[in-house]
Coordinates of C-alpha atoms in Angstrom, one line a residue:
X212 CA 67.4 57.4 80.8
X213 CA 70.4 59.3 81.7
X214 CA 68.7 61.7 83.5
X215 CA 66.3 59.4 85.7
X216 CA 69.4 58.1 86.6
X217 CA 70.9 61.3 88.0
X218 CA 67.7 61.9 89.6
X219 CA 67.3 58.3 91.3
X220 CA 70.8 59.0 92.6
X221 CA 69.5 62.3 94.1
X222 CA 67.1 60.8 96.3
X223 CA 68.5 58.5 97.6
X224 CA 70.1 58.8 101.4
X225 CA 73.9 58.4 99.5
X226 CA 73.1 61.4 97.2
X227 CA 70.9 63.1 99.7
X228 CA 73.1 63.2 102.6
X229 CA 76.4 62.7 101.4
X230 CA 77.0 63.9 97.2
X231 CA 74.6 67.1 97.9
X232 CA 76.5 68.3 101.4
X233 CA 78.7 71.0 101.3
X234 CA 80.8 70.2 104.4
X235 CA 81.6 66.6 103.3
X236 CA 82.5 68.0 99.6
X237 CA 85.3 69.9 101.7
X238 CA 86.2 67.3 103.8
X239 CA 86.5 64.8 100.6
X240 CA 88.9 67.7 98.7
X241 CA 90.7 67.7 102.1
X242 CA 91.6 64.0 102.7
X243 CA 92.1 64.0 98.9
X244 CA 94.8 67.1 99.3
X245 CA 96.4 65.4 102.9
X246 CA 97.0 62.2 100.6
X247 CA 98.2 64.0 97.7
X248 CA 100.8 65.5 99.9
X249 CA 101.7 62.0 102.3
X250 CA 102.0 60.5 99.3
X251 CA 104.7 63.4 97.9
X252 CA 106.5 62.6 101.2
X253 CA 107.2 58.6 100.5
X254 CA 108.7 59.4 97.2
X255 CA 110.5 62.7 98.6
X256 CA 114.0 61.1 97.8
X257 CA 113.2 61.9 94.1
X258 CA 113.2 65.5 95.0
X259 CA 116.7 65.0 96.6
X260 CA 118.5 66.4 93.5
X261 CA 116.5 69.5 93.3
X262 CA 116.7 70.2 96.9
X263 CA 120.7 70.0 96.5
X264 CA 120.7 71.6 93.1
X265 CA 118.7 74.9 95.2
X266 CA 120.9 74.9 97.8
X267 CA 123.7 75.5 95.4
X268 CA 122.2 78.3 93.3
X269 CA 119.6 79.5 95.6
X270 CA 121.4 81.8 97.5
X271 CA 122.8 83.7 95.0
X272 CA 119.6 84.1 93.2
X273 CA 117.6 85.2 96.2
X274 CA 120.4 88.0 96.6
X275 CA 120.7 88.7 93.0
X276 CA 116.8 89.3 92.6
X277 CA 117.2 91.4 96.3
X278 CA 120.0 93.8 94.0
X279 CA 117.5 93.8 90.8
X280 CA 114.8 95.5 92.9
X281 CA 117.4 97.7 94.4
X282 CA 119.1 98.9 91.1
X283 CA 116.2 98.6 88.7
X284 CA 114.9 101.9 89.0
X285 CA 117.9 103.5 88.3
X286 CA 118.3 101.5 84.9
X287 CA 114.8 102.6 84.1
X288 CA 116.0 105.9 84.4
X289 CA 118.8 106.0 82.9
X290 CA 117.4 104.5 79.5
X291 CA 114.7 107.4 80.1
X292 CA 117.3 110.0 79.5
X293 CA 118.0 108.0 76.3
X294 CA 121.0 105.5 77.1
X295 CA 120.3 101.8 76.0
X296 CA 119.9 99.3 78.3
X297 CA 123.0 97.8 78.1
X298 CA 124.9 101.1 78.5
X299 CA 122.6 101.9 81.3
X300 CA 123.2 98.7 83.2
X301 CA 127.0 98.6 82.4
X302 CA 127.3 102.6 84.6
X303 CA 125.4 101.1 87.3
X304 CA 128.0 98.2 87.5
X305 CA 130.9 100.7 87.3
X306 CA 129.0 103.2 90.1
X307 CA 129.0 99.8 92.2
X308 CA 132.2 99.0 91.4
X309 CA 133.4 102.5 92.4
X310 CA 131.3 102.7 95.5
X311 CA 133.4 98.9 96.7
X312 CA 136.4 100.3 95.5
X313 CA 136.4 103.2 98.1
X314 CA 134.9 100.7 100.5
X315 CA 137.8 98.5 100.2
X316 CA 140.1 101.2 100.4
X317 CA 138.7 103.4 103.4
X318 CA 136.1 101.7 105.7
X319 CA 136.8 97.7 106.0
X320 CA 140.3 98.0 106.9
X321 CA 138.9 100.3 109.8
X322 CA 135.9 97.6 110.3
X323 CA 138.7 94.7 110.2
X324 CA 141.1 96.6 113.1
X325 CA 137.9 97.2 115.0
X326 CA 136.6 94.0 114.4
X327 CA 139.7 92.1 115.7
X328 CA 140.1 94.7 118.3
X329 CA 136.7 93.8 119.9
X330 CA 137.3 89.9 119.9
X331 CA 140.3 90.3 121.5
X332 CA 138.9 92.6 124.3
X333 CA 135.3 90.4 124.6
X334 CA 135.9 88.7 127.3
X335 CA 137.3 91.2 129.2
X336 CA 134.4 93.4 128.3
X337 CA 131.6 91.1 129.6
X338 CA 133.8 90.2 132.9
X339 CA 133.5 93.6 133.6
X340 CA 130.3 94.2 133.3
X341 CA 129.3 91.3 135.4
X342 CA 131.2 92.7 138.0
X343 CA 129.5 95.9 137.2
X344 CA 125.9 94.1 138.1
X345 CA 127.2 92.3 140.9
X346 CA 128.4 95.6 142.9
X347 CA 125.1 96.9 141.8
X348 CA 123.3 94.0 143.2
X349 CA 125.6 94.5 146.2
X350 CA 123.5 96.9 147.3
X351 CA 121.1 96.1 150.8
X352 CA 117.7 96.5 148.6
X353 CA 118.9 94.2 146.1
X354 CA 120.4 91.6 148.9
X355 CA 118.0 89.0 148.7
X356 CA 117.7 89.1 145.0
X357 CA 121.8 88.8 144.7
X358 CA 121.5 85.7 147.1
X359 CA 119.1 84.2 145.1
X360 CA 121.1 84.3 141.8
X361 CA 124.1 83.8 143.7
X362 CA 122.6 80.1 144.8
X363 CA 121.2 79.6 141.3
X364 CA 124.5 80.8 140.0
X365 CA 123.1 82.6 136.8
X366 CA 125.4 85.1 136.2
X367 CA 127.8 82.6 136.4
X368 CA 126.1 80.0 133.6
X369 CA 125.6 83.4 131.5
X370 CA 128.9 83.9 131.2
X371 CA 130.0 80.6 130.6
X372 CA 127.6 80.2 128.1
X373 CA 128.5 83.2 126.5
X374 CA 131.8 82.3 126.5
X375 CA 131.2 79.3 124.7
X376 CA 129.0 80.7 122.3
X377 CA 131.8 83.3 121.4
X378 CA 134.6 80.4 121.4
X379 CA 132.4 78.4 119.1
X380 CA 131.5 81.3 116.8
X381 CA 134.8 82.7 116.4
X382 CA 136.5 78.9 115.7
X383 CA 133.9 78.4 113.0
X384 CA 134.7 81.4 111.4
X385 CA 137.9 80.6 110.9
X386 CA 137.7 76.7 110.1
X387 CA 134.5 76.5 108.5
X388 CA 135.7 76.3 104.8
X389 CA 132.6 75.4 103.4
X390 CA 131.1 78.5 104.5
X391 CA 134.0 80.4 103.0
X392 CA 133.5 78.5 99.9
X393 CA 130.2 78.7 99.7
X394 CA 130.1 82.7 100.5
X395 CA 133.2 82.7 97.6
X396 CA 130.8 81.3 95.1
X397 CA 127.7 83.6 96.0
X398 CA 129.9 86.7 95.7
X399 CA 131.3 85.3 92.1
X400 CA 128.0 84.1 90.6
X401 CA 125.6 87.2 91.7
X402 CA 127.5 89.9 89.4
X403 CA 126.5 87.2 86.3
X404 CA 123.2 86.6 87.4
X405 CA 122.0 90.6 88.0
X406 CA 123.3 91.7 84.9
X407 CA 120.9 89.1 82.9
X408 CA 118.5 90.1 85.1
X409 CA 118.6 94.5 84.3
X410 CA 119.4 93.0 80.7
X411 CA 116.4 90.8 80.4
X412 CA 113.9 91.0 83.1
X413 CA 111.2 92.3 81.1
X414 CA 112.1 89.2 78.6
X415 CA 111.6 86.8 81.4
X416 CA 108.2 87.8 82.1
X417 CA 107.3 88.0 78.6
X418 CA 108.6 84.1 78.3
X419 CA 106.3 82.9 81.1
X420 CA 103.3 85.0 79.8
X421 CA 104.1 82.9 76.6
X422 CA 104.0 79.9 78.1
X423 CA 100.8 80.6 79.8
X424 CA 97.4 79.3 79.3
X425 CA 95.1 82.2 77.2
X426 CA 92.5 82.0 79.9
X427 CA 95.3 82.2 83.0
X428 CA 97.1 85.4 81.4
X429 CA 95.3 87.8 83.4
X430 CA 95.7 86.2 86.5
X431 CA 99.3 85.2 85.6
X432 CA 99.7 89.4 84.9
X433 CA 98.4 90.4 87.9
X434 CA 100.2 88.4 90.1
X435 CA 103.5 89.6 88.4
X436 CA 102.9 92.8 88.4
X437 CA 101.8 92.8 92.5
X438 CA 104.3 90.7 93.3
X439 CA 106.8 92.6 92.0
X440 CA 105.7 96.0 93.0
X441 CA 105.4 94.8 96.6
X442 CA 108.5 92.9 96.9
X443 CA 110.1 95.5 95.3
X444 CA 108.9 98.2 97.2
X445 CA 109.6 96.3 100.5
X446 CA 113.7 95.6 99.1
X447 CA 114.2 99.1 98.6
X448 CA 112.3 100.1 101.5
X449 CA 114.4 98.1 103.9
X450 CA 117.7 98.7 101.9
X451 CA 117.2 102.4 102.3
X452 CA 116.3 102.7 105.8
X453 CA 119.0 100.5 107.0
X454 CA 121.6 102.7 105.3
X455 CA 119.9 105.2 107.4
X456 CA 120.1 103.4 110.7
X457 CA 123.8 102.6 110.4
X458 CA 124.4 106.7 109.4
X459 CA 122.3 107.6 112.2
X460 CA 124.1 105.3 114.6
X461 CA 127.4 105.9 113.5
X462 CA 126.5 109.9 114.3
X463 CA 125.4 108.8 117.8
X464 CA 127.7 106.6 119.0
X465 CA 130.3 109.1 117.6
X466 CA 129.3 111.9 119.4
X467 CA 128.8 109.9 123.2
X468 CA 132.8 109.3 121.8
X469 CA 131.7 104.7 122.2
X470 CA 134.3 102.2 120.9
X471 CA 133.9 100.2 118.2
X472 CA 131.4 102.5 116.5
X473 CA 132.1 101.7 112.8
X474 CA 131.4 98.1 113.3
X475 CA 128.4 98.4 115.8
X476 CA 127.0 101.0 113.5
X477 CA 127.4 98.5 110.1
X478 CA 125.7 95.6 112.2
X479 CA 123.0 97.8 113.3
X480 CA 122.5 98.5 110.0
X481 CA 122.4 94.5 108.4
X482 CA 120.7 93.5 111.2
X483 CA 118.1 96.0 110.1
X484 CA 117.1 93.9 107.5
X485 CA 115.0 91.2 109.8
X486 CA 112.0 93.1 111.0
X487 CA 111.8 94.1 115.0
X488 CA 114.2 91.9 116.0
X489 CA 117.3 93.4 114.2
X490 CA 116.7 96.9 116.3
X491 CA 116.9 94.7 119.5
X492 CA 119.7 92.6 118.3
X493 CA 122.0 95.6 117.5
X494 CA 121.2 97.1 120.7
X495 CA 122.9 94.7 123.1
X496 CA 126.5 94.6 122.0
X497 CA 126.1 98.4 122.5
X498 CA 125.1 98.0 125.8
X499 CA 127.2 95.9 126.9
X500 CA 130.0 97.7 125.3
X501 CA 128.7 101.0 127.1
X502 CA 128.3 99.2 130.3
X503 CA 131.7 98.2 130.5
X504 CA 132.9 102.2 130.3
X505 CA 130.8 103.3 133.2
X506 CA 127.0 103.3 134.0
X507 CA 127.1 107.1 132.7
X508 CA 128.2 105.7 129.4
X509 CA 125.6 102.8 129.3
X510 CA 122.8 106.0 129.5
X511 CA 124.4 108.0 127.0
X512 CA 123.9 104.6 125.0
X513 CA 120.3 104.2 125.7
X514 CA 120.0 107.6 125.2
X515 CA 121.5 107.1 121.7
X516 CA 119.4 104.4 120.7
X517 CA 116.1 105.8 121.9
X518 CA 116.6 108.9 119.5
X519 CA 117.4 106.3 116.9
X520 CA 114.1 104.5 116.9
X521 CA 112.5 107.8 117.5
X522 CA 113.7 109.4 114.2
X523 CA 113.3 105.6 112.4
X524 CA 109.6 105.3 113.6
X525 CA 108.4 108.8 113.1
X526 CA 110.0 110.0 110.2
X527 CA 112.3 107.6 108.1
X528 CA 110.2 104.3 107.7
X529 CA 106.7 106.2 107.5
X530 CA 108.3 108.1 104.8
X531 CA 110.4 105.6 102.9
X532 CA 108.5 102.2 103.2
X533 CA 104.8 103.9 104.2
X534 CA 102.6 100.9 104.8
X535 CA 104.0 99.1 101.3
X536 CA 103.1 95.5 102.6
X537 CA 99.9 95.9 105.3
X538 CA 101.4 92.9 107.9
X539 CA 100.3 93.4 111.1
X540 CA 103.6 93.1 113.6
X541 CA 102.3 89.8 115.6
X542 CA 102.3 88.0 111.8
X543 CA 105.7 89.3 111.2
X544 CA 107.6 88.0 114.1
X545 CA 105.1 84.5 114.0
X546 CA 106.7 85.0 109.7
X547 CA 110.5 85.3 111.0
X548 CA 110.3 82.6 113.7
X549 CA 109.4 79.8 110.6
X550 CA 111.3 81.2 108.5
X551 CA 114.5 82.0 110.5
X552 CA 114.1 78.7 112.2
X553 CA 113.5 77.0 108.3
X554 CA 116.6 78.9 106.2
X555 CA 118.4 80.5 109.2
X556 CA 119.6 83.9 108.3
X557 CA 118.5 83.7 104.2
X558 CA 115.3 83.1 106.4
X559 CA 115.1 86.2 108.2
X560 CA 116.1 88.6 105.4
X561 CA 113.8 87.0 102.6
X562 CA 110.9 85.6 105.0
X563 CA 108.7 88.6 104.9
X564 CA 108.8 89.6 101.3
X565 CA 108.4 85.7 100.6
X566 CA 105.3 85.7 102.8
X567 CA 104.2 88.8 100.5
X568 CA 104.8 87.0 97.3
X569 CA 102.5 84.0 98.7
X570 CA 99.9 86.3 100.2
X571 CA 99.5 87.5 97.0
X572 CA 98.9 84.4 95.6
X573 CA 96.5 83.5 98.0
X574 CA 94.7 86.9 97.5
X575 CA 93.9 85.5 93.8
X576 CA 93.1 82.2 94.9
X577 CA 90.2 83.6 96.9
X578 CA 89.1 85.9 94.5
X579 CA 89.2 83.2 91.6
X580 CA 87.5 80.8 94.5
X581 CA 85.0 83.6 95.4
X582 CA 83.7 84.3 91.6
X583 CA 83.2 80.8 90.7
X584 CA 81.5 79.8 94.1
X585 CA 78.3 80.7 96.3
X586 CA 79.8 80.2 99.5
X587 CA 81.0 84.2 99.4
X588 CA 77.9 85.7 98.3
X589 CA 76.1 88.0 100.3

């Protein structure tokens, strides 16, 4: 009986047209996903306390697991010459500690006497280079094009925006004290956090293989294993090559004799860390710092940081990151726009290895979706 039933419902036009057709199948799992989710954001206020609760500690795990991929290795190492892994985690701390130690004592007092040095001077600085581009734009070639942003006054609006922007910047660094607390609390809590992690990384990932379904394990494996090995190829990838941007730049701007080349050379290198946009980002207070000195000085700067990208493109990143994570450059900047624009700078230094963690995910999804399904056979 059962079975005439199922074939009654077969022919007719509802089981026919509709229960046998492919496209509305998807459509169906699609309006029944788009609810699922509308329905997540009517009762989003229960999520309220999470969101709050990862805004406290999320920071300063992000940046502890960024350190764990960096240091890692070197434990692994270390217990491979026969040291425990407590002993080999505790000389990495002390090498650390050393490394901040001389830090302290030699390069941020000369990064804080620059640093205050080049506030004070800032708007001198870009006063003179606009009156730099206006003599240039002086010139009888350039006539109609000064007149133009004369009457549109853009040079003026520049500066005053930029101005502002500085103004703004520099008063919230000194009277945002929940930044300063919350920066306080990231640089306490990481220390803790890294050394469980060297101490019992490999623990973790046994404990969520335990708690794993028998038939996920394999896919649970394989997605920790990728996900690690890319995200932590692409951490120490970027950590080492930015260390070698700010040498390299601290060598160039030393020998064209530019101010303020310890601090524009340690930007250059943290801005490093976003993808693209941190080269062009640590090139314009360069410029504008070598444009003040002369137009001579402005070339010598260019100069500088065309040899830079040269040695970074052809040598340092081919050799150091290779082509670890496969993301075509057009993805990249579409991935730092969301995620910049999402988590602001947390954003732009986590967005891309996120977006590998997830592509791997995905990767699995389609190969679990192409197995069990027809739609991918040839």
């Amino acid at each position: 009986m059962k079975e005439s039933k199922k074939e009654n419902i077969k022919e007719t036009i509802f089981g026919r047209d509709i229960l046998n057709n492919k496209l509305v199948t998807v459509l169906l799992v699609a309006l029944l996903l788009f609810t699922t989710v509308f329905a997540f954001t009517k009762i989003s206020y229960l999520f309220t306390p999470l969101v709050q609760i990862f805004s406290i500690i999320g920071t300063p795990i992000l940046f502890a697991i960024l350190f764990y991929y960096l240091f890692i290795p070197i434990v692994i190492y270390l217990e491979s010459k026969g040291l425990s892994r407590k002993m080999a985690v505790w000389l990495v701390f002390l090498g650390v500690f050393i490394l901040l130690a001389l830090a302290i004592t030699f390069i941020i007092p000369g990064i804080g006497d620059q640093f205050r040095e080049l506030i004070d001077n800032f708007p001198r600085i870009w006063a003179n280079v606009l009156h730099q581009i206006e003599q240039l734009l002086y010139d009888e070639w350039l006539t109609e094009a000064y007149q133009t942003i004369q009457e549109t006054q853009i040079l003026t609006r520049i500066s005053e925006q930029l101005t502002n922007v500085f103004s703004v910047t520099i008063g919230s660094i000194t009277s945002a004290i929940g930044i300063v607390t919350r920066i306080s609390v990231t640089l306490f809590t990481v220390p803790f956090i890294l050394y469980y992690l060297l101490i019992d990384g490999e623990q973790l990932k046994k404990m969520i293989m335990k708690y794993t379904p028998n038939r996920a394990r394999p896919v649970m494996k394989k997605f920790l294993f990728q996900a690690s090995d890319q995200v932590g190829s692409y951490v120490r990838g970027e950590l080492l090559v930015a260390i070698s941007v700010m040498i390299m730049f601290y060598i160039g701007y030393r020998i064209i004799g530019l101010e303020y080349a310890l601090v524009l050379s340690i930007s250059a290198g943290f801005l490093n860390l976003i993808p693209y946009l941190g080269s062009i980002l640590s090139a314009v207070p360069a410029m504008i710092i070598g444009a003040f000195v002369s137009p001579f000085k402005l070339l010598q700067v260019i100069l500088v940081l065309m040899v830079e990208q040269f040695i970074e493109g052809r040598f340092i990143s081919p050799q150091i990151l290779g082509n670890s994570l496969n993301i075509h450059p057009i993805l990249i900047l579409f991935i730092l726009l969301v995620s910049g624009s999402l988590f602001g700078f947390v954003g732009l230094v986590f967005g891309v290895p996120g977006f590998a963690v997830v592509r791997v995910l995905w990767q699995l999804f389609f190969d679990w979706f192409s197995e069990n399904f027809d739609y991918y056979n040839d």
